[in-house]
Amino acid sequence: MFKCEIYQQRRQKLIEQMDEGLVLFLGNTDSPFNSSDNCYRFRQDSSFLYFCGLDQPGLAVLLDVETGREMLFGRQQTLEDTIWCGPSPGLQSQAERVGIAESASFAWLSEQLKAAIKGGRTIHYLPSCRADKRMQLADLCGLNHAAIEKNISQTLIGAVVNLRSVKAEEEIRELDAAADLGCQLHTAAMRMARPGVYEWQIAGELEALAARAGNMLSFPPIVTIHGEILHNHQRDHQLKEGALLLVDCGVESGLHYASDHTRTVPVSGQFSAQQRGIYSIVLACLERARALIRPGTTYLEVHLDVCRILVEGLQALGLMQGDAGQAVAAGAHALFMPHGLGHMLGLDVHDMEELGEDAVGYDEHVQRSDQFGTSRLRLGRKLQEGFVLTVEPGIYFIPQLIEQWKSHGQYSDFINYSELERYLDFGGIRLEDDVLVTPEGNRLLGQPIPFRPDELETQLAREKIIERVS
Ligand code: GLY
Ligand code: MN
Ligand code: MN
């Protein structure tokens, strides 16, 4: 945990942004996978962690905006709990650890909430992606699920996004630590990337390394020789000579701040000329983005500029043609990169997206595009010092998408479909790094992970020697 004052200051800053009512933060409960004694590893709700710091299941915090009263709610431990799960600090001492003066039971919380609703007071709460929490909230407030959905507090969402978007020094230290660990995981994946190994073996090693550090992965890793499938969680292919292995993996720091990196490496240890050609374009995109990211620039502008670099690179290979700016304006580039350049990173890998992607990534000045590809840009708004984000350009050859566009003659002014035939089984390449927006521009979080083709080939050769002698 950070020190107590940090959580007190965060709650204070939050309350200053709210006019009236009660703010309720509901922590996560344990999530069973086949019986209530067998649960997935517990992961606390990120906003609860941010404001209340306590990393145990079954807690809630209520803040009274008007009186400043703060209360922690949970269950008092019983002797039965102690027998089966060991002793734990009492609720009141948990509250005091994070600077909350009072504690009480959930029954009391429910009474307070129902009375407040009856008295016409607003209860501000956040949306949740967990069905059990939505049900719990409905029970606590005595409302049905539709009413709970309808009354999600947009004011609270806005205030939380404001605070969590700009990372403080102690958060940046955690994000650097997560990125350093991420670097170790990616190095281990490179060590294992050789013919005969199965994707799941590498994914298993990534999980093990995170667990051995006492941490958890920040999302289910993507470890695939089919990088063209963007969120590919199938892991049953065997690596073979000539294939490209895409590893998109992140890990949490001890306090649950995330990293998120992608590297794409040749299983043979050396890129073919065709692979190097495409890789070099993705690399140029990454470098262009890094040159542009600074306070005051919108991420939408960076995304579109990078897409122009991507088109120019594909034109040099004969895969695209025509005016690059017009191709991007029309959306032709999205055949090759149907996703956005990146997203916020913090306590969540797609930071705060549980609160709504638009609430995090867009505002009244920058609205989400409805064009295929650019519509998937998660972060479009103006960048500020202290934002932490991913930069993740990619080029993919998705046979079904190419076939569909080709059969409709879509963007044939810009796309050279006959040349594309040679790339149908290419797969995909993505590179992803994590950066902090600084006053002058941006800096990489964590140790650099090799990413230039020569550097990668050298690293792969070195890792294979280590693998042989170890
Ligand atoms: N794993 C998805 C992403 O990098 O955003
Ligand atoms: Mn990723
Ligand atoms: Mn990402």
XYZ file of C-alpha atoms and ligand atoms in Angstrom:
477
model
C 0.000 0.000 0.000
C 1.050 3.608 -0.449
C 1.134 5.645 2.731
C -2.190 6.506 4.315
C -2.045 10.228 3.394
C -2.034 9.417 -0.313
C -5.443 7.759 -0.088
C -6.751 10.568 2.125
C -5.572 13.183 -0.388
C -7.094 11.293 -3.312
C -10.472 11.094 -1.557
C -10.226 14.763 -0.636
C -9.532 15.759 -4.245
C -12.442 13.629 -5.358
C -14.872 15.189 -2.900
C -13.772 18.650 -4.057
C -15.043 17.761 -7.537
C -18.478 16.619 -6.311
C -21.323 18.970 -5.331
C -23.613 16.806 -3.255
C -24.703 13.320 -2.249
C -22.925 10.151 -1.188
C -20.098 8.414 -3.048
C -20.056 4.636 -2.841
C -17.015 2.554 -3.797
C -17.823 -1.115 -3.848
C -14.771 -3.385 -3.660
C -14.664 -6.731 -5.446
C -15.674 -10.009 -3.888
C -13.996 -13.367 -4.387
C -14.932 -15.009 -7.684
C -15.462 -18.792 -7.414
C -14.762 -21.101 -10.357
C -16.509 -24.253 -9.176
C -17.386 -23.847 -5.509
C -17.273 -20.984 -3.080
C -14.093 -22.440 -1.557
C -12.303 -22.493 -4.932
C -11.835 -18.994 -6.213
C -9.818 -17.310 -8.929
C -6.959 -15.259 -7.577
C -8.503 -12.163 -6.028
C -8.123 -8.884 -7.899
C -9.427 -5.753 -6.213
C -11.521 -3.204 -8.106
C -9.096 -0.598 -9.468
C -11.022 2.504 -8.366
C -11.442 0.987 -4.900
C -7.690 0.396 -4.828
C -6.997 3.941 -6.002
C -9.136 5.670 -3.377
C -9.230 3.171 -0.531
C -6.031 1.089 -0.955
C -7.320 -2.054 0.791
C -6.597 -5.191 -1.204
C -9.093 -7.624 0.391
C -12.444 -8.919 -0.843
C -15.833 -7.887 0.494
C -15.332 -4.217 1.387
C -17.122 -0.972 0.538
C -16.487 2.684 1.328
C -19.085 5.424 1.627
C -18.122 9.102 1.488
C -20.560 11.855 2.386
C -19.779 14.766 0.077
C -21.629 17.264 2.273
C -20.361 16.308 5.747
C -17.026 14.718 4.811
C -17.909 11.574 6.815
C -16.059 8.457 5.605
C -16.970 4.874 6.495
C -15.588 1.434 5.641
C -18.011 -1.498 5.432
C -17.314 -5.202 5.603
C -17.865 -8.316 7.677
C -16.484 -8.762 11.161
C -14.318 -11.859 11.188
C -15.846 -14.857 12.952
C -14.039 -17.653 14.789
C -15.050 -19.925 11.913
C -13.247 -17.569 9.457
C -10.151 -17.656 11.658
C -10.182 -21.463 11.848
C -10.367 -21.878 8.067
C -8.547 -18.810 6.745
C -6.423 -17.555 9.627
C -6.703 -14.357 11.639
C -7.025 -11.026 9.889
C -7.020 -7.459 11.198
C -10.425 -6.219 12.321
C -12.519 -3.958 10.140
C -11.839 -0.857 12.226
C -8.083 -1.287 12.056
C -8.340 -1.813 8.286
C -10.244 1.466 8.077
C -7.606 3.283 10.094
C -4.801 2.000 7.860
C -6.215 4.139 5.067
C -7.301 7.089 7.184
C -11.009 6.219 7.455
C -12.399 6.947 10.903
C -15.436 4.649 11.093
C -16.452 1.144 10.117
C -19.692 -0.845 10.133
C -21.464 -3.850 8.631
C -23.013 -4.181 5.174
C -26.462 -4.341 6.811
C -25.855 -0.852 8.146
C -24.628 0.324 4.719
C -27.826 -0.942 3.125
C -29.963 0.916 5.676
C -28.009 4.128 5.039
C -28.350 3.831 1.284
C -32.074 3.086 1.375
C -32.685 5.976 3.763
C -30.641 8.321 1.586
C -32.599 7.329 -1.529
C -35.887 7.863 0.350
C -34.635 11.286 1.460
C -33.897 12.260 -2.158
C -30.097 12.204 -1.849
C -27.946 11.109 -4.794
C -25.839 7.972 -4.429
C -22.884 8.267 -6.775
C -21.459 4.928 -7.894
C -19.431 3.632 -10.834
C -20.367 1.037 -13.454
C -18.963 -2.457 -13.014
C -18.104 -5.160 -15.530
C -18.877 -7.780 -12.839
C -22.439 -9.090 -12.737
C -22.185 -10.068 -9.051
C -21.357 -6.480 -8.110
C -24.272 -5.094 -10.080
C -26.550 -7.520 -8.212
C -24.983 -6.598 -4.879
C -25.504 -2.916 -5.579
C -29.149 -3.508 -6.469
C -29.669 -5.422 -3.213
C -27.881 -2.796 -1.129
C -29.937 0.056 -2.592
C -33.214 -1.881 -2.816
C -33.449 -1.060 -6.533
C -33.891 -3.273 -9.574
C -31.053 -3.834 -12.042
C -32.455 -1.467 -14.665
C -32.580 1.357 -12.098
C -29.020 0.607 -11.038
C -27.802 0.842 -14.647
C -29.751 4.036 -15.263
C -28.442 5.806 -12.166
C -24.726 5.240 -12.710
C -23.108 8.560 -11.800
C -21.649 10.379 -14.790
C -20.366 13.043 -12.390
C -18.411 10.448 -10.434
C -17.085 8.842 -13.628
C -15.810 12.251 -14.779
C -14.175 13.032 -11.432
C -12.499 9.602 -11.177
C -11.215 9.787 -14.763
C -9.792 13.271 -14.087
C -7.838 12.036 -11.109
C -6.723 8.626 -12.329
C -5.622 9.907 -15.775
C -2.709 11.954 -14.443
C -0.217 9.712 -12.714
C 1.574 10.899 -9.579
C 5.224 10.184 -8.801
C 4.478 7.144 -6.628
C 2.310 5.683 -9.393
C 5.015 6.249 -12.004
C 7.458 4.317 -9.815
C 5.012 1.401 -9.798
C 4.484 1.656 -13.564
C 8.256 1.638 -14.114
C 8.517 -1.447 -11.882
C 5.760 -3.202 -13.844
C 7.470 -2.329 -17.129
C 10.835 -3.610 -15.823
C 9.206 -6.897 -14.935
C 7.500 -6.881 -18.343
C 10.949 -6.591 -19.927
C 12.069 -9.740 -18.057
C 8.987 -11.619 -19.258
C 9.544 -10.643 -22.867
C 13.214 -11.606 -22.652
C 12.163 -15.027 -21.331
C 9.677 -15.400 -24.197
C 12.470 -14.626 -26.693
C 14.627 -17.293 -25.032
C 11.918 -19.871 -25.613
C 10.994 -18.797 -29.148
C 12.452 -21.645 -31.164
C 11.075 -24.353 -33.455
C 9.247 -27.180 -31.673
C 8.031 -25.168 -28.690
C 4.261 -24.769 -28.228
C 2.641 -21.369 -27.703
C 1.134 -22.527 -24.398
C 4.572 -23.384 -23.029
C 5.666 -19.778 -23.480
C 2.374 -18.455 -22.074
C 2.849 -20.752 -19.063
C 6.353 -19.423 -18.483
C 5.024 -15.848 -18.547
C 2.396 -16.724 -15.925
C 5.038 -18.479 -13.822
C 7.456 -15.540 -13.928
C 4.733 -13.135 -12.830
C 3.653 -15.496 -10.043
C 7.242 -16.027 -8.889
C 7.579 -12.269 -8.502
C 4.450 -12.423 -6.311
C 2.455 -10.571 -8.962
C -0.079 -11.347 -11.633
C -0.277 -10.767 -15.372
C -2.209 -7.634 -16.279
C -4.329 -9.517 -18.870
C -4.386 -12.973 -20.473
C -1.271 -12.939 -22.669
C -1.397 -13.231 -26.433
C 1.272 -15.706 -27.548
C 0.688 -16.640 -31.136
C 2.125 -17.375 -34.542
C -1.148 -15.935 -35.891
C -0.514 -12.341 -34.974
C -3.105 -11.266 -37.535
C -5.810 -12.368 -35.056
C -5.736 -9.324 -32.823
C -6.831 -10.787 -29.508
C -5.814 -14.370 -30.177
C -6.018 -16.481 -27.025
C -5.651 -19.824 -28.765
C -2.280 -21.265 -27.774
C -2.004 -24.696 -29.288
C 0.315 -24.101 -32.246
C 3.829 -25.414 -32.391
C 6.451 -22.865 -33.428
C 8.150 -23.599 -36.705
C 10.975 -22.218 -38.841
C 9.893 -19.199 -40.826
C 7.024 -18.219 -38.514
C 6.718 -14.970 -36.613
C 5.856 -15.202 -32.941
C 3.812 -12.317 -31.539
C 3.848 -11.959 -27.757
C 1.573 -9.299 -26.257
C 1.987 -9.550 -22.525
C 1.854 -7.327 -19.465
C 2.364 -7.809 -15.787
C 1.331 -5.950 -12.650
C 3.575 -4.342 -10.066
C 3.085 -5.283 -6.420
C 0.472 -2.525 -6.099
C -1.332 -3.637 -9.275
C -0.078 -1.073 -11.783
C 0.115 -2.628 -15.257
C 2.580 -2.970 -18.087
C 1.623 -3.908 -21.649
C 4.291 -4.715 -24.265
C 4.278 -6.494 -27.591
C 7.199 -7.918 -29.489
C 7.130 -9.936 -32.694
C 10.142 -12.128 -33.349
C 11.219 -14.590 -36.055
C 11.186 -18.156 -34.729
C 14.209 -18.955 -36.928
C 16.174 -16.212 -35.224
C 16.395 -14.136 -38.405
C 13.766 -12.207 -40.322
C 13.144 -13.097 -43.950
C 13.413 -10.165 -46.378
C 9.609 -9.963 -46.576
C 9.243 -9.996 -42.772
C 11.954 -7.400 -42.341
C 10.221 -5.146 -44.862
C 6.945 -5.135 -42.928
C 8.694 -5.031 -39.550
C 10.620 -1.921 -40.584
C 7.376 -0.085 -41.344
C 5.886 -0.955 -37.936
C 9.120 0.209 -36.326
C 8.959 3.513 -38.264
C 5.377 3.938 -36.997
C 6.480 3.369 -33.396
C 9.308 5.876 -33.758
C 7.034 8.435 -35.408
C 4.548 8.146 -32.541
C 7.316 8.592 -29.962
C 8.463 11.734 -31.800
C 4.953 13.208 -31.701
C 3.698 12.350 -28.215
C 3.783 15.454 -26.036
C 1.362 17.515 -23.951
C -1.176 19.396 -26.055
C -1.215 16.992 -29.024
C -4.281 14.807 -29.384
C -3.700 11.083 -29.599
C -6.068 11.064 -32.574
C -3.594 13.316 -34.437
C -0.723 11.004 -33.498
C -2.740 7.958 -34.601
C -3.575 9.468 -37.996
C -0.027 10.662 -38.608
C 1.303 7.209 -37.796
C -1.241 5.690 -40.193
C 0.178 7.939 -42.935
C 3.700 6.600 -42.201
C 2.247 3.097 -42.403
C 0.686 3.832 -45.815
C 3.911 5.377 -47.147
C 5.826 2.288 -46.038
C 3.330 -0.045 -47.698
C 3.503 2.079 -50.854
C 7.275 1.592 -50.959
C 6.618 -2.176 -50.948
C 4.017 -1.835 -53.716
C 1.092 -2.838 -51.479
C -0.588 0.564 -51.523
C -0.694 3.443 -53.961
C -2.096 6.966 -54.451
C -1.926 9.902 -52.092
C -1.060 8.688 -48.571
C -2.988 11.455 -46.787
C -6.090 10.754 -48.859
C -5.758 7.010 -48.235
C -5.766 7.607 -44.470
C -8.623 10.125 -44.658
C -10.655 7.542 -46.597
C -9.755 4.763 -44.125
C -7.905 2.492 -46.576
C -5.016 1.916 -44.127
C -7.386 0.067 -41.779
C -7.128 -3.024 -43.963
C -3.660 -3.387 -42.425
C -4.177 -1.823 -39.008
C -7.823 -2.138 -37.967
C -7.131 -0.991 -34.400
C -6.053 2.159 -32.614
C -2.542 3.292 -31.729
C -2.975 2.797 -28.003
C -4.759 3.362 -24.734
C -4.269 4.711 -21.229
C -2.343 2.472 -18.838
C -2.505 2.485 -15.045
C -4.181 0.272 -12.480
C -5.909 -1.381 -15.444
C -4.165 -2.404 -18.608
C -6.871 -0.558 -20.562
C -6.998 2.004 -17.818
C -10.463 2.824 -16.464
C -12.265 1.338 -19.455
C -14.729 -0.275 -17.087
C -15.990 3.291 -16.642
C -16.638 3.628 -20.382
C -14.111 3.861 -23.200
C -15.384 7.249 -24.370
C -15.320 8.702 -20.860
C -11.611 7.882 -20.666
C -10.416 8.435 -24.222
C -12.595 11.236 -25.584
C -14.102 14.535 -24.460
C -16.167 17.434 -25.783
C -13.299 18.490 -28.096
C -12.348 15.127 -29.611
C -15.072 12.684 -30.503
C -14.664 9.077 -31.578
C -14.565 8.487 -35.338
C -17.147 6.109 -36.777
C -14.812 4.954 -39.546
C -13.723 1.292 -39.587
C -10.344 1.045 -37.852
C -10.076 4.562 -36.426
C -13.309 3.882 -34.520
C -11.293 1.383 -32.471
C -8.887 4.057 -31.214
C -9.381 3.882 -27.444
C -7.641 7.169 -26.638
C -8.184 10.178 -28.894
C -8.144 13.223 -26.642
C -5.473 15.806 -25.933
C -2.456 14.438 -24.052
C -1.374 15.902 -20.733
C 1.808 15.665 -18.708
C 1.471 12.634 -16.430
C -0.630 10.544 -18.820
C 0.699 7.012 -19.287
C -0.207 5.270 -22.520
C 0.700 2.507 -24.880
C 2.060 2.966 -28.387
C 1.173 -0.121 -30.369
C 1.242 0.105 -34.153
C 0.843 -3.071 -36.159
C 0.463 -4.440 -39.661
C -1.715 -7.498 -40.177
C -2.700 -9.532 -43.198
C -6.161 -10.843 -42.348
C -7.169 -13.115 -45.250
C -10.923 -12.855 -44.608
C -10.850 -9.052 -44.451
C -8.658 -8.782 -47.551
C -11.001 -11.151 -49.392
C -14.060 -9.126 -48.413
C -12.603 -5.762 -49.391
C -11.186 -7.175 -52.612
C -14.491 -8.760 -53.626
C -16.216 -5.396 -53.171
C -13.421 -3.540 -54.976
C -13.104 -1.480 -51.812
C -10.394 1.229 -51.882
C -8.934 -0.215 -55.081
C -7.481 3.259 -55.823
C -5.293 2.841 -52.772
C -4.729 -0.908 -52.367
C -2.802 -3.111 -54.745
C -4.735 -6.351 -54.276
C -2.659 -8.371 -56.743
C 0.589 -7.640 -54.854
C -1.192 -8.552 -51.608
C -1.567 -12.159 -52.806
C 2.053 -12.774 -51.787
C 1.272 -11.784 -48.206
C -1.902 -13.753 -47.469
C -0.151 -16.160 -45.090
C 2.171 -13.546 -43.599
C 0.390 -13.206 -40.227
C 0.874 -9.978 -38.317
C 3.423 -7.806 -36.590
C 2.793 -5.501 -33.649
C 5.229 -3.565 -31.485
C 4.073 -2.064 -28.222
C 5.788 0.103 -25.638
C 4.557 2.045 -22.613
C 5.322 5.751 -22.269
C 4.869 8.592 -19.819
C 3.951 12.009 -21.197
C 6.551 14.483 -19.884
C 6.707 18.297 -20.224
C 9.106 17.930 -23.181
C 7.549 14.937 -24.883
C 7.552 11.422 -23.489
C 9.794 8.802 -21.976
C 9.773 5.035 -22.055
C 8.633 3.262 -18.904
C 10.943 0.527 -17.639
C 14.004 -1.016 -19.240
C 13.953 -0.971 -23.042
C 13.067 -4.305 -24.628
C 15.039 -4.871 -27.858
C 12.942 -3.853 -30.846
C 15.188 -2.975 -33.803
C 15.521 -5.923 -36.217
C 19.316 -6.292 -35.847
C 19.128 -5.832 -32.102
C 16.350 -8.435 -31.905
C 18.272 -10.960 -33.985
C 21.322 -10.491 -31.730
C 19.145 -10.836 -28.637
C 17.506 -13.998 -29.992
C 20.934 -15.519 -30.715
C 22.152 -14.608 -27.211
C 19.035 -15.990 -25.528
C 19.409 -19.251 -27.418
C 22.986 -19.627 -26.167
C 21.772 -18.981 -22.593
C 19.028 -21.567 -23.127
C 21.562 -24.152 -24.393
C 24.005 -23.742 -21.513
C 21.408 -23.457 -18.741
N -3.685 -6.790 -25.351
C -4.342 -5.747 -25.940
C -3.604 -4.505 -25.921
O -2.399 -4.463 -26.054
O -4.179 -3.476 -25.784
Mn -0.743 -5.295 -25.386
Mn -2.146 -2.387 -25.308
